[in-house]
Amino acid sequence: SFSISPVKMSEIYTIISGDGIKKEPILITKIEDKNDRFETYESKIEYITSKEQAFLSKTILKDVVLRGTGTRARVRGIELAGKTGTTNNFMDSWFCGFSPTVQTVVWFGNDDNTPMKKGFGTGGRLPAMAFSSFYKKLIKYKPELKRKFDVPKSVIRSKINGRYEYFTHISKPPKIDNSDDANRRKLIF
């Protein structure tokens, strides 16, 4: 069986929240002794993809919060993106997500790996609700917190079937074929 820790999950999500740059999470940034000597530690970073492609993934994860399995993670007044997760037999559930400046992983499970009680086991329930609660408190505590994601300048915004979608030079918008009928338009991918 495959398992991944919340810390490793957080590292993977930095690719999207960090605009294409994977950043190793570190728990200790500085150790200082009584003689004011200290040692500092920095995260290792790795460039994985362009900020434009990472933004496309970010919009997908925003949709999870707005109208998908993560709707319980929504918070009025701040853009959030994230993904729910649940393991087989409801042994673990989580919500990994982020705002424009803060990334958060919420995990629920039993220490002995037994399944959680019915109704508690999906990532869209308790983890998403805990995530939402955290961000509600965070924006009250830090009202200056950035609230909207930046859209890279080279990202293309197109209206498709009445809804705005984003595209890049790699993930191009579909062409519209109007040749059949002026009233019926077809998307060509």
mmCIF file with all atom_site columns, C-alpha atoms in Angstrom:
data_model
loop_
_atom_site.group_PDB
_atom_site.id
_atom_site.type_symbol
_atom_site.label_atom_id
_atom_site.label_alt_id
_atom_site.label_comp_id
_atom_site.label_asym_id
_atom_site.label_entity_id
_atom_site.label_seq_id
_atom_site.pdbx_PDB_ins_code
_atom_site.Cartn_x
_atom_site.Cartn_y
_atom_site.Cartn_z
_atom_site.occupancy
_atom_site.B_iso_or_equiv
_atom_site.pdbx_formal_charge
_atom_site.auth_seq_id
_atom_site.auth_comp_id
_atom_site.auth_asym_id
_atom_site.auth_atom_id
_atom_site.pdbx_PDB_model_num
ATOM 1   C CA . SER A 1 1   ? 0.000   0.000  0.000   1.00 0.00 ? 1   SER A CA 1
ATOM 2   C CA . PHE A 1 2   ? 1.055   3.563  -0.701  1.00 0.00 ? 2   PHE A CA 1
ATOM 3   C CA . SER A 1 3   ? 1.130   6.185  2.013   1.00 0.00 ? 3   SER A CA 1
ATOM 4   C CA . ILE A 1 4   ? 2.272   9.771  2.203   1.00 0.00 ? 4   ILE A CA 1
ATOM 5   C CA . SER A 1 5   ? 2.738   12.029 5.212   1.00 0.00 ? 5   SER A CA 1
ATOM 6   C CA . PRO A 1 6   ? 0.977   15.385 5.549   1.00 0.00 ? 6   PRO A CA 1
ATOM 7   C CA . VAL A 1 7   ? 4.397   17.086 5.393   1.00 0.00 ? 7   VAL A CA 1
ATOM 8   C CA . LYS A 1 8   ? 5.228   15.355 2.088   1.00 0.00 ? 8   LYS A CA 1
ATOM 9   C CA . MET A 1 9   ? 1.754   16.206 0.779   1.00 0.00 ? 9   MET A CA 1
ATOM 10  C CA . SER A 1 10  ? 2.414   19.835 1.673   1.00 0.00 ? 10  SER A CA 1
ATOM 11  C CA . GLU A 1 11  ? 5.678   19.755 -0.274  1.00 0.00 ? 11  GLU A CA 1
ATOM 12  C CA . ILE A 1 12  ? 3.911   18.438 -3.369  1.00 0.00 ? 12  ILE A CA 1
ATOM 13  C CA . TYR A 1 13  ? 1.210   21.117 -3.154  1.00 0.00 ? 13  TYR A CA 1
ATOM 14  C CA . THR A 1 14  ? 3.858   23.872 -3.088  1.00 0.00 ? 14  THR A CA 1
ATOM 15  C CA . ILE A 1 15  ? 4.298   23.257 -6.812  1.00 0.00 ? 15  ILE A CA 1
ATOM 16  C CA . ILE A 1 16  ? 0.830   24.713 -7.388  1.00 0.00 ? 16  ILE A CA 1
ATOM 17  C CA . SER A 1 17  ? 0.632   27.215 -4.532  1.00 0.00 ? 17  SER A CA 1
ATOM 18  C CA . GLY A 1 18  ? 4.219   28.326 -5.206  1.00 0.00 ? 18  GLY A CA 1
ATOM 19  C CA . ASP A 1 19  ? 3.657   29.105 -8.891  1.00 0.00 ? 19  ASP A CA 1
ATOM 20  C CA . GLY A 1 20  ? 5.555   26.101 -10.237 1.00 0.00 ? 20  GLY A CA 1
ATOM 21  C CA . ILE A 1 21  ? 8.311   25.963 -7.620  1.00 0.00 ? 21  ILE A CA 1
ATOM 22  C CA . LYS A 1 22  ? 8.468   22.986 -5.235  1.00 0.00 ? 22  LYS A CA 1
ATOM 23  C CA . LYS A 1 23  ? 9.675   24.050 -1.808  1.00 0.00 ? 23  LYS A CA 1
ATOM 24  C CA . GLU A 1 24  ? 10.765  21.586 0.857   1.00 0.00 ? 24  GLU A CA 1
ATOM 25  C CA . PRO A 1 25  ? 8.927   22.240 4.126   1.00 0.00 ? 25  PRO A CA 1
ATOM 26  C CA . ILE A 1 26  ? 11.212  22.638 7.092   1.00 0.00 ? 26  ILE A CA 1
ATOM 27  C CA . LEU A 1 27  ? 10.141  22.669 10.712  1.00 0.00 ? 27  LEU A CA 1
ATOM 28  C CA . ILE A 1 28  ? 13.220  24.357 12.179  1.00 0.00 ? 28  ILE A CA 1
ATOM 29  C CA . THR A 1 29  ? 14.708  27.438 10.533  1.00 0.00 ? 29  THR A CA 1
ATOM 30  C CA . LYS A 1 30  ? 17.224  28.471 13.195  1.00 0.00 ? 30  LYS A CA 1
ATOM 31  C CA . ILE A 1 31  ? 18.984  26.992 16.235  1.00 0.00 ? 31  ILE A CA 1
ATOM 32  C CA . GLU A 1 32  ? 20.703  29.417 18.592  1.00 0.00 ? 32  GLU A CA 1
ATOM 33  C CA . ASP A 1 33  ? 22.815  28.717 21.685  1.00 0.00 ? 33  ASP A CA 1
ATOM 34  C CA . LYS A 1 34  ? 23.252  30.815 24.820  1.00 0.00 ? 34  LYS A CA 1
ATOM 35  C CA . ASN A 1 35  ? 26.354  32.483 23.305  1.00 0.00 ? 35  ASN A CA 1
ATOM 36  C CA . ASP A 1 36  ? 24.309  33.883 20.396  1.00 0.00 ? 36  ASP A CA 1
ATOM 37  C CA . ARG A 1 37  ? 25.890  31.438 17.965  1.00 0.00 ? 37  ARG A CA 1
ATOM 38  C CA . PHE A 1 38  ? 23.355  30.080 15.575  1.00 0.00 ? 38  PHE A CA 1
ATOM 39  C CA . GLU A 1 39  ? 22.819  27.878 12.591  1.00 0.00 ? 39  GLU A CA 1
ATOM 40  C CA . THR A 1 40  ? 20.083  28.512 10.031  1.00 0.00 ? 40  THR A CA 1
ATOM 41  C CA . TYR A 1 41  ? 18.320  26.117 7.709   1.00 0.00 ? 41  TYR A CA 1
ATOM 42  C CA . GLU A 1 42  ? 16.691  26.917 4.391   1.00 0.00 ? 42  GLU A CA 1
ATOM 43  C CA . SER A 1 43  ? 14.255  25.006 2.252   1.00 0.00 ? 43  SER A CA 1
ATOM 44  C CA . LYS A 1 44  ? 15.505  23.360 -0.903  1.00 0.00 ? 44  LYS A CA 1
ATOM 45  C CA . ILE A 1 45  ? 13.628  24.555 -3.957  1.00 0.00 ? 45  ILE A CA 1
ATOM 46  C CA . GLU A 1 46  ? 13.133  22.982 -7.356  1.00 0.00 ? 46  GLU A CA 1
ATOM 47  C CA . TYR A 1 47  ? 11.594  24.552 -10.464 1.00 0.00 ? 47  TYR A CA 1
ATOM 48  C CA . ILE A 1 48  ? 8.974   22.116 -11.751 1.00 0.00 ? 48  ILE A CA 1
ATOM 49  C CA . THR A 1 49  ? 6.755   24.030 -14.193 1.00 0.00 ? 49  THR A CA 1
ATOM 50  C CA . SER A 1 50  ? 5.903   27.523 -15.349 1.00 0.00 ? 50  SER A CA 1
ATOM 51  C CA . LYS A 1 51  ? 3.815   29.850 -13.229 1.00 0.00 ? 51  LYS A CA 1
ATOM 52  C CA . GLU A 1 52  ? 1.242   29.860 -16.040 1.00 0.00 ? 52  GLU A CA 1
ATOM 53  C CA . GLN A 1 53  ? 0.768   26.072 -15.959 1.00 0.00 ? 53  GLN A CA 1
ATOM 54  C CA . ALA A 1 54  ? 0.719   26.102 -12.155 1.00 0.00 ? 54  ALA A CA 1
ATOM 55  C CA . PHE A 1 55  ? -2.002  28.751 -12.337 1.00 0.00 ? 55  PHE A CA 1
ATOM 56  C CA . LEU A 1 56  ? -4.159  26.454 -14.491 1.00 0.00 ? 56  LEU A CA 1
ATOM 57  C CA . SER A 1 57  ? -3.883  23.782 -11.795 1.00 0.00 ? 57  SER A CA 1
ATOM 58  C CA . LYS A 1 58  ? -4.702  26.429 -9.190  1.00 0.00 ? 58  LYS A CA 1
ATOM 59  C CA . THR A 1 59  ? -7.953  27.274 -11.021 1.00 0.00 ? 59  THR A CA 1
ATOM 60  C CA . ILE A 1 60  ? -8.935  23.598 -10.996 1.00 0.00 ? 60  ILE A CA 1
ATOM 61  C CA . LEU A 1 61  ? -8.337  23.446 -7.247  1.00 0.00 ? 61  LEU A CA 1
ATOM 62  C CA . LYS A 1 62  ? -10.317 26.685 -6.794  1.00 0.00 ? 62  LYS A CA 1
ATOM 63  C CA . ASP A 1 63  ? -13.238 24.931 -8.488  1.00 0.00 ? 63  ASP A CA 1
ATOM 64  C CA . VAL A 1 64  ? -12.975 22.069 -5.958  1.00 0.00 ? 64  VAL A CA 1
ATOM 65  C CA . VAL A 1 65  ? -13.630 24.638 -3.211  1.00 0.00 ? 65  VAL A CA 1
ATOM 66  C CA . LEU A 1 66  ? -16.268 26.624 -5.106  1.00 0.00 ? 66  LEU A CA 1
ATOM 67  C CA . ARG A 1 67  ? -18.409 23.786 -6.462  1.00 0.00 ? 67  ARG A CA 1
ATOM 68  C CA . GLY A 1 68  ? -16.717 20.433 -5.888  1.00 0.00 ? 68  GLY A CA 1
ATOM 69  C CA . THR A 1 69  ? -16.016 18.083 -3.004  1.00 0.00 ? 69  THR A CA 1
ATOM 70  C CA . GLY A 1 70  ? -14.385 20.877 -0.983  1.00 0.00 ? 70  GLY A CA 1
ATOM 71  C CA . THR A 1 71  ? -17.291 23.329 -0.687  1.00 0.00 ? 71  THR A CA 1
ATOM 72  C CA . ARG A 1 72  ? -17.162 23.104 3.111   1.00 0.00 ? 72  ARG A CA 1
ATOM 73  C CA . ALA A 1 73  ? -13.697 24.734 2.907   1.00 0.00 ? 73  ALA A CA 1
ATOM 74  C CA . ARG A 1 74  ? -15.076 27.993 1.450   1.00 0.00 ? 74  ARG A CA 1
ATOM 75  C CA . VAL A 1 75  ? -14.559 31.254 3.305   1.00 0.00 ? 75  VAL A CA 1
ATOM 76  C CA . ARG A 1 76  ? -16.237 34.494 2.287   1.00 0.00 ? 76  ARG A CA 1
ATOM 77  C CA . GLY A 1 77  ? -13.788 37.234 1.376   1.00 0.00 ? 77  GLY A CA 1
ATOM 78  C CA . ILE A 1 78  ? -10.759 35.150 0.367   1.00 0.00 ? 78  ILE A CA 1
ATOM 79  C CA . GLU A 1 79  ? -9.916  32.961 -2.621  1.00 0.00 ? 79  GLU A CA 1
ATOM 80  C CA . LEU A 1 80  ? -9.017  29.430 -1.603  1.00 0.00 ? 80  LEU A CA 1
ATOM 81  C CA . ALA A 1 81  ? -7.942  26.378 -3.577  1.00 0.00 ? 81  ALA A CA 1
ATOM 82  C CA . GLY A 1 82  ? -7.563  22.807 -2.440  1.00 0.00 ? 82  GLY A CA 1
ATOM 83  C CA . LYS A 1 83  ? -8.311  19.132 -2.738  1.00 0.00 ? 83  LYS A CA 1
ATOM 84  C CA . THR A 1 84  ? -10.075 16.623 -0.540  1.00 0.00 ? 84  THR A CA 1
ATOM 85  C CA . GLY A 1 85  ? -8.715  13.161 0.032   1.00 0.00 ? 85  GLY A CA 1
ATOM 86  C CA . THR A 1 86  ? -9.899  9.943  1.610   1.00 0.00 ? 86  THR A CA 1
ATOM 87  C CA . THR A 1 87  ? -8.167  6.565  1.885   1.00 0.00 ? 87  THR A CA 1
ATOM 88  C CA . ASN A 1 88  ? -9.784  3.167  1.500   1.00 0.00 ? 88  ASN A CA 1
ATOM 89  C CA . ASN A 1 89  ? -12.037 2.169  4.380   1.00 0.00 ? 89  ASN A CA 1
ATOM 90  C CA . PHE A 1 90  ? -12.005 5.782  5.668   1.00 0.00 ? 90  PHE A CA 1
ATOM 91  C CA . MET A 1 91  ? -8.785  5.305  7.633   1.00 0.00 ? 91  MET A CA 1
ATOM 92  C CA . ASP A 1 92  ? -7.484  8.787  6.738   1.00 0.00 ? 92  ASP A CA 1
ATOM 93  C CA . SER A 1 93  ? -9.012  11.930 5.348   1.00 0.00 ? 93  SER A CA 1
ATOM 94  C CA . TRP A 1 94  ? -7.450  15.272 4.560   1.00 0.00 ? 94  TRP A CA 1
ATOM 95  C CA . PHE A 1 95  ? -7.839  18.634 2.937   1.00 0.00 ? 95  PHE A CA 1
ATOM 96  C CA . CYS A 1 96  ? -4.767  20.196 1.335   1.00 0.00 ? 96  CYS A CA 1
ATOM 97  C CA . GLY A 1 97  ? -5.258  23.767 0.278   1.00 0.00 ? 97  GLY A CA 1
ATOM 98  C CA . PHE A 1 98  ? -4.016  27.310 0.159   1.00 0.00 ? 98  PHE A CA 1
ATOM 99  C CA . SER A 1 99  ? -4.830  30.987 -0.091  1.00 0.00 ? 99  SER A CA 1
ATOM 100 C CA . PRO A 1 100 ? -2.700  33.421 -2.109  1.00 0.00 ? 100 PRO A CA 1
ATOM 101 C CA . THR A 1 101 ? -0.083  33.431 0.683   1.00 0.00 ? 101 THR A CA 1
ATOM 102 C CA . VAL A 1 102 ? -0.736  30.583 3.163   1.00 0.00 ? 102 VAL A CA 1
ATOM 103 C CA . GLN A 1 103 ? -0.784  26.833 2.561   1.00 0.00 ? 103 GLN A CA 1
ATOM 104 C CA . THR A 1 104 ? -2.505  24.445 4.971   1.00 0.00 ? 104 THR A CA 1
ATOM 105 C CA . VAL A 1 105 ? -2.862  20.670 5.287   1.00 0.00 ? 105 VAL A CA 1
ATOM 106 C CA . VAL A 1 106 ? -5.548  19.253 7.582   1.00 0.00 ? 106 VAL A CA 1
ATOM 107 C CA . TRP A 1 107 ? -5.440  15.510 8.340   1.00 0.00 ? 107 TRP A CA 1
ATOM 108 C CA . PHE A 1 108 ? -7.875  13.351 10.302  1.00 0.00 ? 108 PHE A CA 1
ATOM 109 C CA . GLY A 1 109 ? -7.412  9.733  11.255  1.00 0.00 ? 109 GLY A CA 1
ATOM 110 C CA . ASN A 1 110 ? -6.947  7.332  14.146  1.00 0.00 ? 110 ASN A CA 1
ATOM 111 C CA . ASP A 1 111 ? -3.435  6.662  15.439  1.00 0.00 ? 111 ASP A CA 1
ATOM 112 C CA . ASP A 1 112 ? -4.051  2.904  15.286  1.00 0.00 ? 112 ASP A CA 1
ATOM 113 C CA . ASN A 1 113 ? -5.147  3.060  11.595  1.00 0.00 ? 113 ASN A CA 1
ATOM 114 C CA . THR A 1 114 ? -8.680  1.903  12.341  1.00 0.00 ? 114 THR A CA 1
ATOM 115 C CA . PRO A 1 115 ? -11.455 3.374  10.197  1.00 0.00 ? 115 PRO A CA 1
ATOM 116 C CA . MET A 1 116 ? -13.110 6.557  11.411  1.00 0.00 ? 116 MET A CA 1
ATOM 117 C CA . LYS A 1 117 ? -16.765 6.614  12.398  1.00 0.00 ? 117 LYS A CA 1
ATOM 118 C CA . LYS A 1 118 ? -19.274 6.707  9.579   1.00 0.00 ? 118 LYS A CA 1
ATOM 119 C CA . GLY A 1 119 ? -19.890 10.213 8.298   1.00 0.00 ? 119 GLY A CA 1
ATOM 120 C CA . PHE A 1 120 ? -16.552 11.584 9.532   1.00 0.00 ? 120 PHE A CA 1
ATOM 121 C CA . GLY A 1 121 ? -14.273 9.872  7.071   1.00 0.00 ? 121 GLY A CA 1
ATOM 122 C CA . THR A 1 122 ? -14.208 11.985 3.916   1.00 0.00 ? 122 THR A CA 1
ATOM 123 C CA . GLY A 1 123 ? -11.876 14.894 3.234   1.00 0.00 ? 123 GLY A CA 1
ATOM 124 C CA . GLY A 1 124 ? -14.828 17.030 2.246   1.00 0.00 ? 124 GLY A CA 1
ATOM 125 C CA . ARG A 1 125 ? -16.302 16.849 5.742   1.00 0.00 ? 125 ARG A CA 1
ATOM 126 C CA . LEU A 1 126 ? -14.217 17.422 8.890   1.00 0.00 ? 126 LEU A CA 1
ATOM 127 C CA . PRO A 1 127 ? -10.883 18.316 7.227   1.00 0.00 ? 127 PRO A CA 1
ATOM 128 C CA . ALA A 1 128 ? -12.546 20.849 4.903   1.00 0.00 ? 128 ALA A CA 1
ATOM 129 C CA . MET A 1 129 ? -14.520 22.314 7.817   1.00 0.00 ? 129 MET A CA 1
ATOM 130 C CA . ALA A 1 130 ? -11.348 22.615 9.943   1.00 0.00 ? 130 ALA A CA 1
ATOM 131 C CA . PHE A 1 131 ? -9.551  24.253 7.007   1.00 0.00 ? 131 PHE A CA 1
ATOM 132 C CA . SER A 1 132 ? -12.391 26.776 6.673   1.00 0.00 ? 132 SER A CA 1
ATOM 133 C CA . SER A 1 133 ? -12.391 27.487 10.400  1.00 0.00 ? 133 SER A CA 1
ATOM 134 C CA . PHE A 1 134 ? -8.633  28.157 10.305  1.00 0.00 ? 134 PHE A CA 1
ATOM 135 C CA . TYR A 1 135 ? -8.937  30.655 7.427   1.00 0.00 ? 135 TYR A CA 1
ATOM 136 C CA . LYS A 1 136 ? -11.922 32.435 9.008   1.00 0.00 ? 136 LYS A CA 1
ATOM 137 C CA . LYS A 1 137 ? -9.813  33.034 12.108  1.00 0.00 ? 137 LYS A CA 1
ATOM 138 C CA . LEU A 1 138 ? -6.699  33.876 10.065  1.00 0.00 ? 138 LEU A CA 1
ATOM 139 C CA . ILE A 1 139 ? -8.349  36.675 8.071   1.00 0.00 ? 139 ILE A CA 1
ATOM 140 C CA . LYS A 1 140 ? -9.731  38.174 11.297  1.00 0.00 ? 140 LYS A CA 1
ATOM 141 C CA . TYR A 1 141 ? -6.287  37.979 12.935  1.00 0.00 ? 141 TYR A CA 1
ATOM 142 C CA . LYS A 1 142 ? -4.490  39.211 9.794   1.00 0.00 ? 142 LYS A CA 1
ATOM 143 C CA . PRO A 1 143 ? -6.904  41.485 7.913   1.00 0.00 ? 143 PRO A CA 1
ATOM 144 C CA . GLU A 1 144 ? -4.071  42.638 5.636   1.00 0.00 ? 144 GLU A CA 1
ATOM 145 C CA . LEU A 1 145 ? -3.672  39.087 4.273   1.00 0.00 ? 145 LEU A CA 1
ATOM 146 C CA . LYS A 1 146 ? -3.720  38.923 0.481   1.00 0.00 ? 146 LYS A CA 1
ATOM 147 C CA . ARG A 1 147 ? -7.180  37.751 -0.641  1.00 0.00 ? 147 ARG A CA 1
ATOM 148 C CA . LYS A 1 148 ? -6.956  37.089 -4.407  1.00 0.00 ? 148 LYS A CA 1
ATOM 149 C CA . PHE A 1 149 ? -4.673  34.926 -6.521  1.00 0.00 ? 149 PHE A CA 1
ATOM 150 C CA . ASP A 1 150 ? -2.516  36.685 -9.112  1.00 0.00 ? 150 ASP A CA 1
ATOM 151 C CA . VAL A 1 151 ? -3.218  35.805 -12.737 1.00 0.00 ? 151 VAL A CA 1
ATOM 152 C CA . PRO A 1 152 ? 0.049   35.650 -14.725 1.00 0.00 ? 152 PRO A CA 1
ATOM 153 C CA . LYS A 1 153 ? 0.042   38.218 -17.556 1.00 0.00 ? 153 LYS A CA 1
ATOM 154 C CA . SER A 1 154 ? 0.480   35.632 -20.292 1.00 0.00 ? 154 SER A CA 1
ATOM 155 C CA . VAL A 1 155 ? -2.549  33.563 -19.222 1.00 0.00 ? 155 VAL A CA 1
ATOM 156 C CA . ILE A 1 156 ? -5.414  33.740 -21.721 1.00 0.00 ? 156 ILE A CA 1
ATOM 157 C CA . ARG A 1 157 ? -8.985  34.102 -20.424 1.00 0.00 ? 157 ARG A CA 1
ATOM 158 C CA . SER A 1 158 ? -11.755 32.893 -22.759 1.00 0.00 ? 158 SER A CA 1
ATOM 159 C CA . LYS A 1 159 ? -15.480 32.451 -22.347 1.00 0.00 ? 159 LYS A CA 1
ATOM 160 C CA . ILE A 1 160 ? -16.441 28.852 -23.149 1.00 0.00 ? 160 ILE A CA 1
ATOM 161 C CA . ASN A 1 161 ? -20.103 27.810 -22.927 1.00 0.00 ? 161 ASN A CA 1
ATOM 162 C CA . GLY A 1 162 ? -20.928 30.900 -20.872 1.00 0.00 ? 162 GLY A CA 1
ATOM 163 C CA . ARG A 1 163 ? -18.124 30.384 -18.358 1.00 0.00 ? 163 ARG A CA 1
ATOM 164 C CA . TYR A 1 164 ? -14.649 31.919 -18.219 1.00 0.00 ? 164 TYR A CA 1
ATOM 165 C CA . GLU A 1 165 ? -11.786 29.439 -18.564 1.00 0.00 ? 165 GLU A CA 1
ATOM 166 C CA . TYR A 1 166 ? -8.023  30.027 -18.513 1.00 0.00 ? 166 TYR A CA 1
ATOM 167 C CA . PHE A 1 167 ? -5.448  28.883 -21.072 1.00 0.00 ? 167 PHE A CA 1
ATOM 168 C CA . THR A 1 168 ? -1.729  29.227 -21.797 1.00 0.00 ? 168 THR A CA 1
ATOM 169 C CA . HIS A 1 169 ? 0.475   28.963 -24.868 1.00 0.00 ? 169 HIS A CA 1
ATOM 170 C CA . ILE A 1 170 ? 0.814   25.248 -24.000 1.00 0.00 ? 170 ILE A CA 1
ATOM 171 C CA . SER A 1 171 ? -2.840  24.647 -23.035 1.00 0.00 ? 171 SER A CA 1
ATOM 172 C CA . LYS A 1 172 ? -4.531  26.638 -25.785 1.00 0.00 ? 172 LYS A CA 1
ATOM 173 C CA . PRO A 1 173 ? -8.211  27.550 -25.985 1.00 0.00 ? 173 PRO A CA 1
ATOM 174 C CA . PRO A 1 174 ? -10.291 25.399 -28.327 1.00 0.00 ? 174 PRO A CA 1
ATOM 175 C CA . LYS A 1 175 ? -11.136 26.678 -31.783 1.00 0.00 ? 175 LYS A CA 1
ATOM 176 C CA . ILE A 1 176 ? -14.774 27.387 -32.565 1.00 0.00 ? 176 ILE A CA 1
ATOM 177 C CA . ASP A 1 177 ? -16.166 25.915 -35.788 1.00 0.00 ? 177 ASP A CA 1
ATOM 178 C CA . ASN A 1 178 ? -19.042 27.997 -37.151 1.00 0.00 ? 178 ASN A CA 1
ATOM 179 C CA . SER A 1 179 ? -19.164 26.358 -40.582 1.00 0.00 ? 179 SER A CA 1
ATOM 180 C CA . ASP A 1 180 ? -22.169 24.028 -40.019 1.00 0.00 ? 180 ASP A CA 1
ATOM 181 C CA . ASP A 1 181 ? -24.774 26.392 -38.754 1.00 0.00 ? 181 ASP A CA 1
ATOM 182 C CA . ALA A 1 182 ? -24.613 30.001 -37.637 1.00 0.00 ? 182 ALA A CA 1
ATOM 183 C CA . ASN A 1 183 ? -26.753 29.118 -34.605 1.00 0.00 ? 183 ASN A CA 1
ATOM 184 C CA . ARG A 1 184 ? -24.845 25.950 -33.572 1.00 0.00 ? 184 ARG A CA 1
ATOM 185 C CA . ARG A 1 185 ? -21.195 26.336 -32.585 1.00 0.00 ? 185 ARG A CA 1
ATOM 186 C CA . LYS A 1 186 ? -18.884 23.374 -32.030 1.00 0.00 ? 186 LYS A CA 1
ATOM 187 C CA . LEU A 1 187 ? -15.736 23.275 -29.963 1.00 0.00 ? 187 LEU A CA 1
ATOM 188 C CA . ILE A 1 188 ? -12.759 21.631 -31.642 1.00 0.00 ? 188 ILE A CA 1
ATOM 189 C CA . PHE A 1 189 ? -10.040 20.259 -29.370 1.00 0.00 ? 189 PHE A CA 1
#
